[in-house]
Coordinates of C-alpha atoms in Angstrom, one line a residue:
X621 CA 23.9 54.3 -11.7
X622 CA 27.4 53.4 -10.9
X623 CA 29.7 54.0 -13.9
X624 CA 31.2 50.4 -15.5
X625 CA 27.9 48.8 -15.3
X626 CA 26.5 46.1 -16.9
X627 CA 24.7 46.1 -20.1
X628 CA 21.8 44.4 -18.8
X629 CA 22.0 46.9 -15.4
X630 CA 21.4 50.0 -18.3
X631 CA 18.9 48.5 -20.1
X632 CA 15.2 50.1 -20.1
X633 CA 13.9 46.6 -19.3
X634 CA 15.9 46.4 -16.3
X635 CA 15.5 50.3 -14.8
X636 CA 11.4 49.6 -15.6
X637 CA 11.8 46.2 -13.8
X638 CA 13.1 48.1 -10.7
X639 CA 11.0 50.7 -10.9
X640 CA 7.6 48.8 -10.5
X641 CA 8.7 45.4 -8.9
X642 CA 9.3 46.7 -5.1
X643 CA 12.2 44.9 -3.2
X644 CA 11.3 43.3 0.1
X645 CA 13.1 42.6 3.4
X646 CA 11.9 39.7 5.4
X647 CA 13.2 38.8 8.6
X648 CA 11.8 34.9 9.4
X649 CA 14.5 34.1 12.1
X650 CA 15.3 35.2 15.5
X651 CA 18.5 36.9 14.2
X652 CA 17.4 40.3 12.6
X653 CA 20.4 40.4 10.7
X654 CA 19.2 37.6 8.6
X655 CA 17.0 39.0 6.0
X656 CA 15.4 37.4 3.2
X657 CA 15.0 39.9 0.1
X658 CA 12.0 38.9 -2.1
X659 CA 10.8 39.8 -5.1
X660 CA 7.0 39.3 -5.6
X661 CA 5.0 39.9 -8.9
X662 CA 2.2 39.0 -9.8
X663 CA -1.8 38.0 -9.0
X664 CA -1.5 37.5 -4.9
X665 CA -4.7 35.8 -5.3
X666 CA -2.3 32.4 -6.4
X667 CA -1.7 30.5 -3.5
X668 CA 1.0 28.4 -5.2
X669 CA 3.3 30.8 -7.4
X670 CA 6.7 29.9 -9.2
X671 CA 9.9 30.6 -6.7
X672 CA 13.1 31.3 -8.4
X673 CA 16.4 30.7 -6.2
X674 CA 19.5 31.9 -7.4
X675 CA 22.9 31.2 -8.0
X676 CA 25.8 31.3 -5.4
X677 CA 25.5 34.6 -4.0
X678 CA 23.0 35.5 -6.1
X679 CA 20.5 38.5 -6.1
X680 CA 16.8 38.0 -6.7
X681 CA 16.9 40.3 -9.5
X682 CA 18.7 37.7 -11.8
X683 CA 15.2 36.2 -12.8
X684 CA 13.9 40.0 -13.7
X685 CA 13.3 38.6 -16.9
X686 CA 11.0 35.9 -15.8
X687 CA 9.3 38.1 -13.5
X688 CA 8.3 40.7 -16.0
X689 CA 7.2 38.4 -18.7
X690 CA 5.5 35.7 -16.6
X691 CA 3.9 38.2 -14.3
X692 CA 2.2 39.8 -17.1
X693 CA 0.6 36.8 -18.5
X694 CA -1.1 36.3 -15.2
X695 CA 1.4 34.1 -13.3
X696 CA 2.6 35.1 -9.5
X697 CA 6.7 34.6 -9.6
X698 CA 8.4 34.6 -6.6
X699 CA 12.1 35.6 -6.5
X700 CA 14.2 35.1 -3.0
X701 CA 17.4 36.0 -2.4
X702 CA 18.3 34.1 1.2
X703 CA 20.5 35.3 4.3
X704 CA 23.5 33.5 5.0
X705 CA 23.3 30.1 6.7
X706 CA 26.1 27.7 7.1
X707 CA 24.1 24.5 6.6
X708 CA 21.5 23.4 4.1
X709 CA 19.3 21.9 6.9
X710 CA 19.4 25.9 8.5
X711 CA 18.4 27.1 5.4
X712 CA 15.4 24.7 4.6
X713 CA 14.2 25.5 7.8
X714 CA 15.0 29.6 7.6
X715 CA 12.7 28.8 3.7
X716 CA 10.3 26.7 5.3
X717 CA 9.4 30.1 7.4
X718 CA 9.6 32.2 4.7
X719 CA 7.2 30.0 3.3
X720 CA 5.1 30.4 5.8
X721 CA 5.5 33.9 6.6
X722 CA 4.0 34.6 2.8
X723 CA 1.1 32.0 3.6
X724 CA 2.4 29.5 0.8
X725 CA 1.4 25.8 1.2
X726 CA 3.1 24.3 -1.7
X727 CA 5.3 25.6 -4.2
X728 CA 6.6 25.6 -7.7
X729 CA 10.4 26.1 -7.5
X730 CA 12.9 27.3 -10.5
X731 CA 16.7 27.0 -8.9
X732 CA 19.6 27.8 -10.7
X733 CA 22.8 26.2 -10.1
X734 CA 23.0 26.3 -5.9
X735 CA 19.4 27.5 -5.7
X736 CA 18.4 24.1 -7.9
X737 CA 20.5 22.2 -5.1
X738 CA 18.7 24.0 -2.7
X739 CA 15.3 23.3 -3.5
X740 CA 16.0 19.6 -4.0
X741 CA 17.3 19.7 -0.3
X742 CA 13.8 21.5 0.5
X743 CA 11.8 18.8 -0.7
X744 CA 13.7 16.0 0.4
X745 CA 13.4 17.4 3.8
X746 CA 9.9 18.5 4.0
X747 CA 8.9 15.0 1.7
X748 CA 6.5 14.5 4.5
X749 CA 4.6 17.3 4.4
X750 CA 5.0 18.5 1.2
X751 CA 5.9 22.1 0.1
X752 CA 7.2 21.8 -3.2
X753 CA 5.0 20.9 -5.9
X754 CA 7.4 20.7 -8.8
X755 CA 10.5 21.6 -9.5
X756 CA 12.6 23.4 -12.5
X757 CA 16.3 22.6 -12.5
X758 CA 18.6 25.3 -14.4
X759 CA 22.6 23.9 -14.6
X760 CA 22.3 22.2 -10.7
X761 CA 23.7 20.0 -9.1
X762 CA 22.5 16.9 -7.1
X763 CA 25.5 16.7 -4.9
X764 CA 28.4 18.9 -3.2
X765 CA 30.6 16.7 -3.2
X766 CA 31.5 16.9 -6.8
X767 CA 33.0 20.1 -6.1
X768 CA 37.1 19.9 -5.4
X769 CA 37.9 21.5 -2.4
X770 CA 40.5 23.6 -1.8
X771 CA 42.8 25.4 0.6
X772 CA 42.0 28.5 -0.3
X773 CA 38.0 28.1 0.1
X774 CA 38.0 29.1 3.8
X775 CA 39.6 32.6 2.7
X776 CA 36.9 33.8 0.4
X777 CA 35.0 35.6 2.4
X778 CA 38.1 38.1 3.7
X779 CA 39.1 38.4 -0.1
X780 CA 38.3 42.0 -1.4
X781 CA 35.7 42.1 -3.9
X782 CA 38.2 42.9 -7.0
X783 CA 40.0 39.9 -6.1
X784 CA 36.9 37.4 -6.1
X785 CA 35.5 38.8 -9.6
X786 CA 39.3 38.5 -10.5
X787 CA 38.8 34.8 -9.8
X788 CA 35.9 34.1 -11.1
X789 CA 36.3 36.0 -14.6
X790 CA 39.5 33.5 -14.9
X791 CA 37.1 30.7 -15.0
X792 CA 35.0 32.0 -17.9
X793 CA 35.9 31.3 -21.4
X794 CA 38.2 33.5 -23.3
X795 CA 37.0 32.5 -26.9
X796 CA 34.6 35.0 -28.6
X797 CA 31.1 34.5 -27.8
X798 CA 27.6 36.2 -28.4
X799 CA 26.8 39.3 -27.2
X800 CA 23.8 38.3 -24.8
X801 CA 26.0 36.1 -23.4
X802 CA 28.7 38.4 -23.0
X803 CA 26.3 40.6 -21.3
X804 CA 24.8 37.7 -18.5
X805 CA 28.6 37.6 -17.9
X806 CA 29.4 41.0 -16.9
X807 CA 25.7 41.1 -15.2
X808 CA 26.3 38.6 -13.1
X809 CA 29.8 38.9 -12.3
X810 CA 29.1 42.4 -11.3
X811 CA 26.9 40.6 -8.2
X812 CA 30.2 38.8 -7.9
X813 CA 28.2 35.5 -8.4
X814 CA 28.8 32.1 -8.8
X815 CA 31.2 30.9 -11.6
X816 CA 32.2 28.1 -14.1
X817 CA 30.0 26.2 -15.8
X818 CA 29.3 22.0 -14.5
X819 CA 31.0 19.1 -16.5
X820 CA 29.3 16.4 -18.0
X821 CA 29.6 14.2 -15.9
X822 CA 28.3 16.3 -13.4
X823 CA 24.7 16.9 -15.1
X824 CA 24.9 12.9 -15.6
X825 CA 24.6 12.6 -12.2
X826 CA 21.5 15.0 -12.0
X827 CA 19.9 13.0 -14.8
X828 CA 20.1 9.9 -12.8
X829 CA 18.2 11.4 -9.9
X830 CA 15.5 11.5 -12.4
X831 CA 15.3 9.4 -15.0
X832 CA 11.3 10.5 -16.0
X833 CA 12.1 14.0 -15.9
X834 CA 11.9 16.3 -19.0
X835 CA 14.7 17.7 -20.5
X836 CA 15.0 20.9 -22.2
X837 CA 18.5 21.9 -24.3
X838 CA 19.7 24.9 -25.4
X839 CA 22.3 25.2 -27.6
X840 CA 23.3 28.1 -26.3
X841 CA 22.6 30.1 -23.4
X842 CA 26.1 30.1 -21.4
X843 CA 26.2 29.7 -17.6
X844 CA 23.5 32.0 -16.9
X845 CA 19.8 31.8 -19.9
X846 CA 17.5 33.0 -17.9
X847 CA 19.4 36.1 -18.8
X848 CA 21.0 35.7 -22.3
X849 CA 17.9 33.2 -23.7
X850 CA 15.2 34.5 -21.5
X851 CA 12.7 33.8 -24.1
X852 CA 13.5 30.1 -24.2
X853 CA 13.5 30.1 -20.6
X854 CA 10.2 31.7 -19.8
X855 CA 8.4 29.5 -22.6
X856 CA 9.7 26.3 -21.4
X857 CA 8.6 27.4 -17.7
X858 CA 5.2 28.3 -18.8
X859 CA 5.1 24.8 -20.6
X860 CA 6.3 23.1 -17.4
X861 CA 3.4 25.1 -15.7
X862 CA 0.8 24.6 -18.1
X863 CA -0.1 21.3 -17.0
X864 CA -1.1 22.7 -13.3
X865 CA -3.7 25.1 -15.3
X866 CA -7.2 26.0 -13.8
X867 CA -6.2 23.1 -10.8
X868 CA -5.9 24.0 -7.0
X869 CA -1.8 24.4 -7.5
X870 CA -1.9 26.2 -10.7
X871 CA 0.9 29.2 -10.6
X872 CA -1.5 30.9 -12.6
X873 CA -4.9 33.6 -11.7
X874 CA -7.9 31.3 -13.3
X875 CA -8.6 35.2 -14.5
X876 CA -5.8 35.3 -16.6
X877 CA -6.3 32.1 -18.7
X878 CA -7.1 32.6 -22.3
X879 CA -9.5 30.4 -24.2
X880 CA -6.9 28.1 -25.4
X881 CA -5.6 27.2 -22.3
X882 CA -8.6 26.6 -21.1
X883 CA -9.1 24.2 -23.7
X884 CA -5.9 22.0 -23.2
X885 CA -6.5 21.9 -19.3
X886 CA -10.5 20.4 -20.2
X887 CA -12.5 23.4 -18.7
X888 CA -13.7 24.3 -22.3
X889 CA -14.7 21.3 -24.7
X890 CA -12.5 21.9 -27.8
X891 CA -14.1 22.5 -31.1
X892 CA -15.3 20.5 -33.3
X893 CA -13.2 20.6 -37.0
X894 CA -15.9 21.8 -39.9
X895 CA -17.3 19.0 -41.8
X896 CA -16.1 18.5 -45.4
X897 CA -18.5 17.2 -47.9
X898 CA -17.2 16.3 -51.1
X899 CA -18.6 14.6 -54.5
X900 CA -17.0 12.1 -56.5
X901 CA -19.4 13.6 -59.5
X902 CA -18.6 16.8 -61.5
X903 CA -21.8 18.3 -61.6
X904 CA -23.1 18.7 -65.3

């Protein structure tokens, strides 16, 4: 393991996670240089599983927590990490493959940040013949446009990598903050990943693409809780998925359900409270 790395790269949880999750290398496009890595875990018998996008830049092994945890509870979890394309309507179409190449009708997407823009593009485009059956938005955006551009953004990608992480480590705070945070930080900056954290006026914008949609807070979780608040993550993705239970687009093996969740999706009647009999007389 290279020396300087992460917290979370030296964990047991994350050596384990690579160690029995096998990485992937799809090519979907004419060009063989564009490769789609994939990680896939869980029951292949579910033909509609959870697909996590990441970040900017990202690596599919950012949602290693999600794929352990879910994965073992019975759920198939999907995580991609795409090729470079230079326009979102290449890359729906370069996903739409991929789609296809795994034998995936429909799909329940989890993007963070540019992966959550991503799959909104993906289902805008492909509204007509649906492939996304839900989607999870972590910190994305509904629009490019709120981004500033600058002079300098046609340079990145001749910068040496000490100079990007250089830039982007100058956009994190400098105030003290917890150590699980801390530690998604130098994770995720190690993959030299996408940055700063969106305003407020930003997420309003999200919010009034979908007014019905459920919200879930954190308090905290920095840029990146699918890392640093995992737990929070994963449980409010299994009760996002919960409702699909024992139906054709569950993310779920029918195997795996326990009784209660058979109960709250109907396939077992629940059970009926004990009767109480009292008296009003004190027996003599």
């Amino acid at each position: 393991m290279a020396a300087g790395a992460s917290a979370i790269t030296r964990s047991q949880e994350y050596i384990s996670f690579r160690s029995s999750v096998p990485l992937k290398r799809i090519v979907v496009d004419n060009d063989d240089e564009k490769e789609w890595l994939i990680y896939d875990a869980g029951p292949r018998s579910v033909q509609c599983p959870l697909v996590c996008l990441p970040p900017a830049s990202g690596t599919a092994d950012v949602f290693f927590k999600q794929i352990l945890t879910l994965s073992s509870l019975g759920y198939r979890v999907i995580s991609v990490e795409y090729p470079v394309y230079w326009t979102y309507g290449e890359w729906t179409e370069g996903f739409r493959r991929l789609l296809d190449y795994l034998k995936l009708d429909e799909v329940h997407i989890f993007g963070a940040s540019l992966g959550g823009f991503l799959a909104q593009k993906f289902a805008e485009m492909t509204h007509k013949s649906p492939r996304v059956h839900s989607l999870i938005l972590c910190n994305a955006f509904a629009d490019t446009s709120v981004f500033q551009q600058t002079s300098t953004a046609s340079s990145f990608w001749v910068m040496p990598a000490f100079v990007l992480k250089k830039m982007i480590m100058n956009n994190f705070t400098t105030q003290e903050v917890d150590e699980d945070i801390a530690d998604s930080i130098d994770f995720m900056v190690e993959r030299v990943f996408d940055d700063c954290a969106l305003s407020q006026p930003v997420k309003e914008e999200l919010y009034k693409c979908y007014p019905d949609a459920k919200r879930a807070h954190l308090k905290k979780g920095g840029n990146f809780p699918y890392l640093c608040r995992s737990a929070d993550v994963n449980l409010y993705l299994q009760i996002h998925l919960r409702q699909f239970m024992g139906k054709r687009f569950s993310a779920m093996d029918p195997k795996c359900m326990t009784e209660e969740d058979m109960v709250s999706c109907g396939l077992l009647p629940s059970a009926e409270p004990p009767s109480v009999v009292s008296s009003d007389e004190e027996d003599e």
